[in-house]
Amino acid sequence: MKVDQLLPLSVERARLRVVSLPLVSPFTTSFGTQVERRALLVELYSQGLVGLGECAAGIDPGYSSETYRTAIEALRRHILPSILGREAASVAAQAERWGWVRGHLMAKAAVEMALLDLAGQMAGLSLKEILGGVKERIPSGVSIGIQTSLDATLSAIEGYLGQGYQRIKLKCKPGYDIQLAGAVRARFPDTPVMLDANSAYTLADAPRLRELDQFHLMMIEQPLAHDDLIDHAELQSQIETPICLDESVESLADLRAALHLGSGRILNIKLGRVGGMLPSRAIHDSCLAAGWPVWCGGMLETGIGRAANLALASLPGFTLPGDTSASDRYFQEDLLAEPFTLAGDGTLPVPSGPGLGVQVDPRRLDRATVLMEEVAATVPMAGA
Ligand code: OSB
Ligand code: MG
């Protein structure tokens, strides 16, 4: 089923909601530490149904220039007023209505997710079916933040491997890299391991990054600046470890440039970072054609965003285990009636019910809610 053939859709009203879920342990990267997942949820109402979307943006603009607060502003003033009360033939046609808004990709992706959830419920199709996914279960890895000691890292890895996770991703930064990889390899010689630098290095670090080649890592994710595809290409020519891009690719045009320059060999696709599931699918298709394996990244999503990630990861080009971990890796209590759990074989299920295919537990949602706002089709100028 092509998304373009989904029914006409008109959103009658919209609500923004901010939820706060404490993380089971602090998550530290080269750009900062997170202790909670503060997620902006978009609720779209149409014909007695409600579609849900989760915005990937976080509290601080360390990973991306977007935050959940910039997303609220873009949604309430520009993106939602572009679609409210206006019928369109498909989700793709609704997305064209906000095409004039530059940037704010995570805000757009949240609305697109809610529209796809609505359309799926109306048509009786799961997101996986709408997208053309082919897998029922997703091989999953886990992303481990920078720990206070090497020992703490090694025991975290041991714990996750014991649960069945198929791949270990370790956050790294200059000075917390070679020793880290060496210690991990000494203890786990055959485990699929990768590093994620979140842009912490420059090309001047190339000799240091080349030392990592001896550890046979699956890949190193986003070693250099978020906007520097040229330096990534230069670095890839100097190291054997495959480079996986994350922050650098926000569009098909970015991907075309990366493929042309040889800025890496693998792509992490995050639907928030590229503006939605439909743009993600297009990027996936190009990677498949170019021979770049892809995997599904994560932004510490609640069960809502996780359901969308799993549907996306069911596409055929997602051949590497992604950051699609179980709810209990992030939260004591997720928003869902039935949180996602990891099977012993290290996989998570792709939801098969209509739309996102997950049930939010209303009491859990209430408990987690810190802000709520109705969005009208026209925005009053008060206090502009
Ligand atoms: O760079 O992939 C990243 C989390 C927040 C922001 C950026 C990143 C991450 C992760 C966690 O690595 C992935 C997850 O388990 O959701
Ligand atoms: Mg990353």
Short mmCIF file of N, CA and C and ligand atoms in Angstrom, two decimals, residues 27 29 31 34 56 63 141-144 167 169 171 196-198 221-222 246-247 268 270 273 295-301 306 309 322-325 329-330, ligand 1:
data_model
loop_
_atom_site.label_atom_id
_atom_site.label_comp_id
_atom_site.label_asym_id
_atom_site.label_seq_id
_atom_site.Cartn_x
_atom_site.Cartn_y
_atom_site.Cartn_z
N PHE A 27 22.57 9.53 31.08
CA PHE A 27 23.11 9.20 29.76
C PHE A 27 24.08 10.30 29.35
N THR A 29 27.12 11.81 26.91
CA THR A 29 27.76 11.77 25.60
C THR A 29 28.85 12.83 25.59
N PHE A 31 28.68 15.56 24.35
CA PHE A 31 28.12 16.92 24.44
C PHE A 31 27.31 17.17 25.71
N GLN A 34 22.26 13.61 30.19
CA GLN A 34 20.80 13.69 30.30
C GLN A 34 20.34 12.81 31.45
N ALA A 56 11.54 14.11 18.56
CA ALA A 56 12.83 13.60 19.02
C ALA A 56 13.64 14.63 19.79
N TYR A 63 22.81 18.10 20.53
CA TYR A 63 22.86 17.16 19.41
C TYR A 63 22.41 17.85 18.13
N GLY A 141 20.46 -3.37 19.27
CA GLY A 141 21.68 -3.09 20.01
C GLY A 141 21.36 -2.14 21.15
N VAL A 142 22.40 -1.72 21.85
CA VAL A 142 22.20 -0.79 22.95
C VAL A 142 23.30 0.26 22.90
N SER A 143 22.93 1.50 23.22
CA SER A 143 23.87 2.62 23.22
C SER A 143 24.23 2.95 24.66
N ILE A 144 25.51 2.78 25.00
CA ILE A 144 25.95 2.97 26.39
C ILE A 144 26.68 4.31 26.51
N ARG A 167 24.43 -5.94 19.69
CA ARG A 167 25.53 -5.04 19.32
C ARG A 167 25.67 -3.98 20.40
N LYS A 169 27.07 -0.24 21.42
CA LYS A 169 27.59 1.06 20.97
C LYS A 169 28.06 1.82 22.20
N LYS A 171 29.60 5.41 23.68
CA LYS A 171 29.88 6.82 23.44
C LYS A 171 31.35 7.06 23.79
N ASP A 196 30.53 5.91 19.17
CA ASP A 196 29.82 7.10 18.68
C ASP A 196 30.43 8.32 19.34
N ALA A 197 31.01 9.23 18.51
CA ALA A 197 31.74 10.38 19.05
C ALA A 197 30.90 11.65 19.10
N ASN A 198 29.74 11.65 18.47
CA ASN A 198 28.90 12.86 18.43
C ASN A 198 29.73 14.12 18.14
N GLU A 221 30.82 6.21 14.67
CA GLU A 221 29.72 7.09 14.27
C GLU A 221 30.09 8.56 14.49
N GLN A 222 29.82 9.36 13.48
CA GLN A 222 29.94 10.82 13.52
C GLN A 222 31.16 11.31 14.30
N ASP A 246 25.69 10.28 11.28
CA ASP A 246 24.45 10.53 12.02
C ASP A 246 24.09 12.00 11.80
N GLU A 247 24.61 12.92 12.64
CA GLU A 247 24.27 14.34 12.58
C GLU A 247 24.43 14.96 11.18
N ASN A 268 23.23 5.99 9.93
CA ASN A 268 22.26 5.87 11.01
C ASN A 268 21.08 6.74 10.60
N LYS A 270 17.59 8.46 11.63
CA LYS A 270 16.68 8.82 12.71
C LYS A 270 15.56 9.62 12.06
N ARG A 273 15.54 13.39 12.85
CA ARG A 273 16.63 14.17 12.26
C ARG A 273 16.38 14.53 10.80
N TRP A 295 20.99 1.58 9.65
CA TRP A 295 20.38 1.07 10.86
C TRP A 295 19.59 2.20 11.50
N CYS A 296 18.68 1.82 12.38
CA CYS A 296 17.77 2.80 12.97
C CYS A 296 18.36 3.37 14.25
N GLY A 297 18.58 4.67 14.27
CA GLY A 297 19.08 5.34 15.45
C GLY A 297 17.97 5.59 16.45
N GLY A 298 18.34 6.14 17.60
CA GLY A 298 17.34 6.44 18.62
C GLY A 298 17.63 7.76 19.28
N MET A 299 16.63 8.33 19.92
CA MET A 299 16.78 9.58 20.67
C MET A 299 16.15 9.40 22.05
N LEU A 300 16.36 8.22 22.63
CA LEU A 300 15.82 7.89 23.96
C LEU A 300 14.30 8.03 23.96
N GLU A 301 13.65 7.62 22.88
CA GLU A 301 12.21 7.80 22.74
C GLU A 301 11.39 7.01 23.77
N ARG A 306 9.29 4.89 19.80
CA ARG A 306 9.92 3.57 19.61
C ARG A 306 9.13 2.73 18.61
N ASN A 309 9.98 3.90 15.25
CA ASN A 309 11.34 3.47 14.89
C ASN A 309 11.34 2.00 14.45
N GLY A 322 20.05 -1.84 15.39
CA GLY A 322 19.96 -0.41 15.66
C GLY A 322 19.88 -0.08 17.14
N ASP A 323 19.72 1.24 17.42
CA ASP A 323 19.54 1.69 18.80
C ASP A 323 18.06 1.60 19.18
N THR A 324 17.47 0.47 18.89
CA THR A 324 16.05 0.26 19.20
C THR A 324 16.00 -0.67 20.41
N SER A 325 16.33 -0.13 21.58
CA SER A 325 16.40 -0.97 22.77
C SER A 325 15.04 -1.05 23.46
N ARG A 329 15.51 -0.37 29.26
CA ARG A 329 16.88 0.13 29.16
C ARG A 329 16.89 1.65 29.44
N TYR A 330 15.72 2.29 29.26
CA TYR A 330 15.62 3.74 29.42
C TYR A 330 14.85 4.16 30.68
O1 OSB B 1 24.00 10.23 18.79
O2 OSB B 1 22.85 8.50 18.54
C1 OSB B 1 23.08 9.52 19.16
C2 OSB B 1 20.74 9.77 22.18
C3 OSB B 1 20.44 11.11 22.17
C4 OSB B 1 21.03 11.91 21.23
C5 OSB B 1 21.91 11.39 20.29
C6 OSB B 1 22.20 10.03 20.28
C7 OSB B 1 21.62 9.20 21.27
C8 OSB B 1 21.94 7.79 21.42
C9 OSB B 1 20.91 6.94 22.16
O3 OSB B 1 22.96 7.28 21.07
C10 OSB B 1 20.20 6.01 21.28
C11 OSB B 1 19.00 5.39 21.96
O4 OSB B 1 19.16 4.36 22.59
O5 OSB B 1 17.89 5.96 21.83
#
